[in-house]
Tab-separated table of C-alpha atoms in Angstrom:
chain	number	residue	atom	x	y	z
A	1	MET	CA	62.785	144.581	46.101
A	2	ALA	CA	64.908	143.254	43.630
A	3	ARG	CA	63.936	142.857	40.290
A	4	VAL	CA	62.920	139.518	39.334
A	5	ILE	CA	64.232	138.208	35.437
A	6	ILE	CA	62.878	135.509	33.780
A	7	THR	CA	65.064	133.292	32.006
A	8	ALA	CA	64.019	130.309	29.517
A	9	GLU	CA	65.284	128.337	26.810
A	10	THR	CA	64.733	128.885	23.111
A	11	GLY	CA	62.484	126.089	23.225
A	12	CYS	CA	59.058	127.983	24.609
A	13	ASP	CA	59.452	129.010	20.982
A	14	VAL	CA	59.057	132.925	22.337
A	15	PRO	CA	60.696	134.766	19.538
A	16	ALA	CA	63.895	136.959	20.514
A	17	ASP	CA	62.117	140.151	19.488
A	18	GLU	CA	59.213	139.359	21.742
A	19	ALA	CA	61.493	138.155	24.655
A	20	ALA	CA	63.879	141.061	24.412
A	21	GLU	CA	60.458	143.295	24.836
A	22	LEU	CA	59.038	141.299	27.929
A	23	GLY	CA	62.679	141.071	29.582
A	24	ILE	CA	63.261	137.741	29.163
A	25	GLU	CA	66.751	136.090	28.477
A	26	LEU	CA	66.621	133.264	26.585
A	27	VAL	CA	69.128	130.816	26.779
A	28	PRO	CA	70.465	128.846	23.651
A	29	MET	CA	69.412	125.307	22.628
A	30	HIS	CA	71.006	123.054	20.162
A	31	VAL	CA	70.332	121.095	17.123
A	32	SER	CA	73.007	119.025	15.032
A	33	ILE	CA	72.786	119.254	11.276
A	34	GLY	CA	75.003	116.068	10.520
A	35	GLU	CA	78.332	116.656	12.266
A	36	ARG	CA	77.663	120.297	13.071
A	37	THR	CA	76.242	121.545	15.650
A	38	ILE	CA	74.560	125.120	15.786
A	39	ASP	CA	72.436	127.349	18.413
A	40	ASP	CA	68.657	127.221	18.290
A	41	GLY	CA	68.021	130.476	16.085
A	42	THR	CA	71.015	130.402	14.089
A	43	ILE	CA	69.299	129.998	11.227
A	44	SER	CA	65.743	129.386	10.107
A	45	PRO	CA	63.681	125.921	10.202
A	46	SER	CA	63.085	126.000	6.855
A	47	GLU	CA	66.904	126.049	6.213
A	48	MET	CA	67.880	123.869	8.836
A	49	LEU	CA	64.930	121.196	7.059
A	50	GLU	CA	66.780	122.040	3.780
A	51	ARG	CA	70.165	121.141	4.754
A	52	CYS	CA	69.136	118.139	6.372
A	53	ARG	CA	67.584	117.242	2.935
A	54	GLN	CA	70.777	117.471	1.049
A	55	LEU	CA	73.047	115.984	3.621
A	56	GLY	CA	69.989	112.860	3.679
A	57	VAL	CA	70.025	113.140	7.661
A	58	LEU	CA	67.053	114.356	10.304
A	59	PRO	CA	68.191	117.204	12.994
A	60	ARG	CA	69.337	115.557	16.439
A	61	THR	CA	68.567	118.022	19.314
A	62	SER	CA	70.311	118.578	22.794
A	63	GLY	CA	69.403	120.892	25.775
A	64	CYS	CA	71.334	123.610	27.050
A	65	VAL	CA	74.727	122.715	28.664
A	66	PRO	CA	75.483	124.164	32.268
A	67	ALA	CA	78.035	126.491	30.422
A	68	ASP	CA	74.973	128.261	28.058
A	69	PHE	CA	73.516	129.223	31.539
A	70	GLN	CA	76.727	129.737	33.578
A	71	ALA	CA	76.690	132.581	30.774
A	72	ALA	CA	73.569	133.590	31.200
A	73	PHE	CA	73.207	133.974	34.287
A	74	ASP	CA	76.485	135.869	34.839
A	75	ARG	CA	75.678	138.245	32.441
A	76	ILE	CA	72.475	139.179	34.319
A	77	HIS	CA	74.437	139.530	37.515
A	78	ALA	CA	77.009	141.520	36.151
A	79	ALA	CA	74.195	143.901	34.361
A	80	ASP	CA	71.674	144.298	37.969
A	81	PRO	CA	73.955	142.501	40.898
A	82	ASP	CA	70.580	143.126	42.762
A	83	ALA	CA	68.244	141.061	40.335
A	84	ARG	CA	66.895	137.739	40.784
A	85	ILE	CA	66.519	135.312	38.008
A	86	LEU	CA	63.532	133.040	37.762
A	87	HIS	CA	64.326	129.936	35.253
A	88	LEU	CA	61.148	128.623	33.713
A	89	ALA	CA	62.554	125.491	32.735
A	90	TYR	CA	61.408	123.028	29.743
A	91	SER	CA	60.056	119.715	30.739
A	92	ALA	CA	62.423	118.282	32.619
A	93	ALA	CA	61.240	114.561	31.677
A	94	THR	CA	62.573	115.562	27.927
A	95	THR	CA	65.626	117.040	28.062
A	96	CYS	CA	69.094	117.390	30.524
A	97	SER	CA	68.446	121.767	30.471
A	98	LEU	CA	67.232	121.921	34.140
A	99	ASP	CA	69.667	119.986	35.355
A	100	SER	CA	72.121	121.923	33.535
A	101	ALA	CA	70.433	125.196	34.989
A	102	LEU	CA	70.941	123.477	38.457
A	103	ALA	CA	74.617	123.010	37.932
A	104	ALA	CA	74.932	126.504	36.940
A	105	ALA	CA	72.735	127.702	39.763
A	106	GLU	CA	74.997	126.419	42.593
A	107	GLY	CA	77.124	129.017	44.303
A	108	ARG	CA	74.547	131.684	42.587
A	109	ASP	CA	71.945	132.269	45.379
A	110	TYR	CA	69.976	135.099	43.312
A	111	VAL	CA	68.796	132.192	40.926
A	112	GLU	CA	65.288	129.833	41.465
A	113	THR	CA	64.157	127.444	38.887
A	114	LEU	CA	61.115	126.064	37.849
A	115	ASP	CA	60.413	123.013	36.248
A	116	THR	CA	57.100	124.230	33.886
A	117	LYS	CA	56.435	120.690	32.736
A	118	HIS	CA	55.904	122.050	29.105
A	119	VAL	CA	57.738	122.978	26.045
A	120	THR	CA	57.249	125.171	23.042
A	121	VAL	CA	54.240	127.076	23.338
A	122	GLY	CA	52.818	125.722	26.624
A	123	GLN	CA	55.972	126.279	27.880
A	124	GLY	CA	55.762	129.761	26.407
A	125	LEU	CA	52.416	130.859	27.739
A	126	VAL	CA	53.750	130.506	31.297
A	127	VAL	CA	57.023	132.574	30.371
A	128	ARG	CA	54.553	135.065	29.033
A	129	GLY	CA	52.081	135.154	31.500
A	130	THR	CA	54.612	135.248	34.157
A	131	ALA	CA	56.656	138.418	32.725
A	132	ALA	CA	53.148	139.776	32.261
A	133	TRP	CA	52.393	139.443	36.352
A	134	LEU	CA	55.568	140.674	37.296
A	135	ARG	CA	54.496	143.688	35.288
A	136	GLU	CA	51.446	143.616	36.644
A	137	HIS	CA	52.942	143.251	40.417
A	138	PRO	CA	56.397	145.090	40.255
A	139	GLY	CA	56.789	144.447	44.273
A	140	ALA	CA	56.874	140.912	43.600
A	141	GLY	CA	59.631	138.660	45.242
A	142	VAL	CA	61.060	135.818	43.223
A	143	ASP	CA	59.195	133.110	45.398
A	144	GLU	CA	56.019	135.316	44.982
A	145	ALA	CA	56.497	135.153	41.532
A	146	ARG	CA	57.454	131.182	40.916
A	147	ASP	CA	53.965	130.215	42.992
A	148	ALA	CA	52.504	132.113	40.193
A	149	ALA	CA	54.445	130.523	37.266
A	150	ALA	CA	53.826	127.135	39.050
A	151	ALA	CA	50.246	128.287	39.163
A	152	LEU	CA	49.984	129.038	35.452
A	153	ALA	CA	51.736	126.100	34.372
A	154	ALA	CA	49.099	123.733	35.515
A	155	ARG	CA	46.590	125.089	33.907
A	156	VAL	CA	48.007	124.954	30.534
A	157	ARG	CA	46.581	122.586	28.270
A	158	MET	CA	48.798	121.857	25.141
A	159	ALA	CA	49.259	119.499	22.087
A	160	PHE	CA	50.281	119.257	18.748
A	161	LEU	CA	49.983	117.012	15.607
A	162	PRO	CA	52.862	115.904	14.601
A	163	GLY	CA	53.962	116.426	10.750
A	164	ASP	CA	56.409	113.397	10.544
A	165	LEU	CA	56.219	110.955	12.507
A	166	GLY	CA	59.964	110.075	11.833
A	167	TYR	CA	61.307	113.137	13.499
A	168	LEU	CA	59.635	112.130	17.078
A	169	ARG	CA	60.902	108.907	16.278
A	170	ALA	CA	64.450	109.747	15.634
A	171	GLY	CA	64.380	112.255	18.560
A	172	GLY	CA	63.073	109.343	21.158
A	173	ARG	CA	60.517	111.897	22.476
A	174	LEU	CA	57.614	110.068	22.262
A	175	SER	CA	57.191	107.825	25.395
A	176	ASN	CA	54.689	105.270	24.194
A	177	VAL	CA	55.183	103.803	20.230
A	178	ALA	CA	52.099	102.688	19.979
A	179	PHE	CA	51.407	105.092	16.577
A	180	LEU	CA	54.681	104.936	15.138
A	181	GLY	CA	53.513	102.857	12.405
A	182	ALA	CA	50.258	105.566	12.430
A	183	THR	CA	51.732	107.260	8.981
A	184	LEU	CA	50.815	103.798	6.841
A	185	LEU	CA	47.178	104.026	8.550
A	186	LYS	CA	47.013	107.767	7.890
A	187	ILE	CA	46.496	108.025	10.967
A	188	LYS	CA	47.089	111.430	12.596
A	189	PRO	CA	48.524	110.767	16.633
A	190	VAL	CA	47.594	113.766	19.106
A	191	VAL	CA	50.869	113.880	20.960
A	192	GLU	CA	50.125	115.558	24.063
A	193	LEU	CA	51.992	116.992	27.145
A	194	VAL	CA	50.955	114.603	30.249
A	195	ASP	CA	53.230	115.541	33.520
A	196	GLY	CA	55.711	116.877	31.411
A	197	ARG	CA	56.265	113.923	29.120
A	198	LEU	CA	54.864	113.655	25.422
A	199	VAL	CA	52.445	111.212	25.419
A	200	ALA	CA	50.246	110.244	22.038
A	201	THR	CA	46.803	110.108	23.658
A	202	LYS	CA	44.483	109.989	20.429
A	203	LYS	CA	44.251	108.570	16.639
A	204	LEU	CA	42.648	111.359	14.613
A	205	ARG	CA	41.808	110.763	10.917
A	206	GLY	CA	40.775	112.675	7.725
A	207	SER	CA	42.367	115.708	6.500
A	208	MET	CA	44.753	118.006	8.651
A	209	ALA	CA	42.188	120.612	8.612
A	210	SER	CA	39.388	118.418	10.209
A	211	ALA	CA	42.058	116.883	12.452
A	212	ALA	CA	43.393	120.615	13.960
A	213	VAL	CA	39.505	121.423	14.524
A	214	THR	CA	39.250	117.969	16.328
A	215	LEU	CA	42.553	118.702	18.380
A	216	ILE	CA	40.934	122.173	19.463
A	217	ASP	CA	37.757	120.490	20.526
A	218	TYR	CA	39.898	117.620	22.157
A	219	LEU	CA	41.781	120.309	24.831
A	220	ALA	CA	39.495	123.169	24.783
A	221	LEU	CA	35.871	120.774	25.194
A	222	ARG	CA	36.635	118.612	28.156
A	223	GLU	CA	36.873	121.116	30.807
A	224	GLU	CA	35.814	124.747	31.308
A	225	PHE	CA	38.255	126.699	29.320
A	226	ASP	CA	39.535	130.292	29.927
A	227	PRO	CA	38.495	132.205	26.642
A	228	SER	CA	40.610	134.925	26.979
A	229	VAL	CA	43.507	133.453	24.339
A	230	ILE	CA	44.411	130.379	22.619
A	231	THR	CA	48.092	130.059	21.136
A	232	PHE	CA	48.731	127.908	17.823
A	233	VAL	CA	52.141	127.079	16.860
A	234	ARG	CA	52.991	126.028	13.228
A	235	SER	CA	56.655	124.712	11.782
A	236	PRO	CA	57.031	125.349	7.856
A	237	GLY	CA	55.043	123.524	5.263
A	238	LEU	CA	51.735	123.799	7.208
A	239	PRO	CA	48.750	124.781	4.607
A	240	ASP	CA	47.896	127.840	4.731
A	241	GLN	CA	43.990	126.382	4.913
A	242	VAL	CA	44.608	124.479	7.827
A	243	ARG	CA	45.653	127.718	9.652
A	244	ASP	CA	42.450	129.140	8.794
A	245	ALA	CA	40.176	126.381	9.731
A	246	ALA	CA	41.896	126.515	13.218
A	247	GLU	CA	41.944	129.924	13.842
A	248	ALA	CA	38.060	130.443	12.516
A	249	HIS	CA	37.162	127.280	14.680
A	250	ALA	CA	39.169	128.544	18.041
A	251	ARG	CA	37.041	131.849	17.215
A	252	ASP	CA	34.001	130.428	17.060
A	253	LEU	CA	34.147	128.925	20.284
A	254	GLY	CA	34.934	131.753	21.632
A	255	PHE	CA	38.040	132.680	22.340
A	256	GLU	CA	38.890	136.455	22.318
A	257	ARG	CA	42.709	136.419	21.022
A	258	VAL	CA	44.145	134.093	18.680
A	259	GLU	CA	48.010	133.621	18.680
A	260	TRP	CA	50.210	132.217	16.437
A	261	TYR	CA	54.077	131.255	16.818
A	262	ASP	CA	56.501	129.452	14.285
A	263	THR	CA	58.470	126.665	15.876
A	264	GLY	CA	62.445	127.097	16.132
A	265	ASN	CA	64.802	124.677	15.018
A	266	VAL	CA	64.519	122.767	18.203
A	267	ILE	CA	60.796	121.951	18.088
A	268	THR	CA	60.913	121.802	14.348
A	269	SER	CA	63.195	118.634	14.573
A	270	HIS	CA	60.733	116.936	17.388
A	271	CYS	CA	57.810	117.734	15.350
A	272	GLY	CA	58.676	117.774	11.589
A	273	PRO	CA	57.529	119.923	8.743
A	274	GLY	CA	53.860	120.699	8.429
A	275	ALA	CA	52.882	120.466	12.245
A	276	LEU	CA	50.372	122.130	14.352
A	277	GLY	CA	50.242	122.644	17.839
A	278	VAL	CA	47.958	124.214	20.387
A	279	ALA	CA	48.142	125.333	23.852
A	280	LEU	CA	45.110	127.234	26.011
A	281	LEU	CA	44.843	127.305	29.700
A	282	ALA	CA	42.048	125.703	31.970
A	283	ARG	CA	39.986	128.632	33.478
A	284	ALA	CA	41.241	128.920	37.295
């Protein structure tokens, strides 16, 4: 059976070293800082934010273009002509990346795609989980892997507390705007992935630490959750006490493994500094 190789955009926030260890090929998304556009991951998010501060601008993001995927697909195919590629895409409702992947896949019959309908660590859960599934099923074909990824994506629940609503407003990533005045009212909106779209679904008050605990409960307690893992992502500037409160509460709820990731340039551009995201799985 031909080997299946996973590709995903850098917006899944799987670190490059972990992706290399898992055999995942990351395709760069892009961020513009003033007049300059860089690949996601070229500089640290903290440096990106500092450059934006110095220039007095907010970062702007763009998805992968067809040439990004063409380069990745051709590189993989040249190294292993028998391999099949499974692209697990960043939510198509939020970016052009999946369209770019589909365009690049034309004439390349060794490429399959799936819209995960997730971003950042929600997409990352699908990507890493599918890589693990492939290790456990070494004889599986690309169609079986795609089905496994789709089933996993359907179980992922993901939401976040933005650090600065100005970043979401500037990026136009929120499908409803009822919460855009929340900063003035000291309200923290929960931004959730709903059918692939970023939607503000709940208003929280209080400190960021108390809001983080409420966010975990909001995702974990409305249906039966899989206790094997909960994944957090944080952007630069999230206080350690928020991280400590979130992790302690997750363990109190019975999660066996608590994972922490840092946002890359693209996700930091969307959520701003000091943001917290949570992803977990509904029980199968």
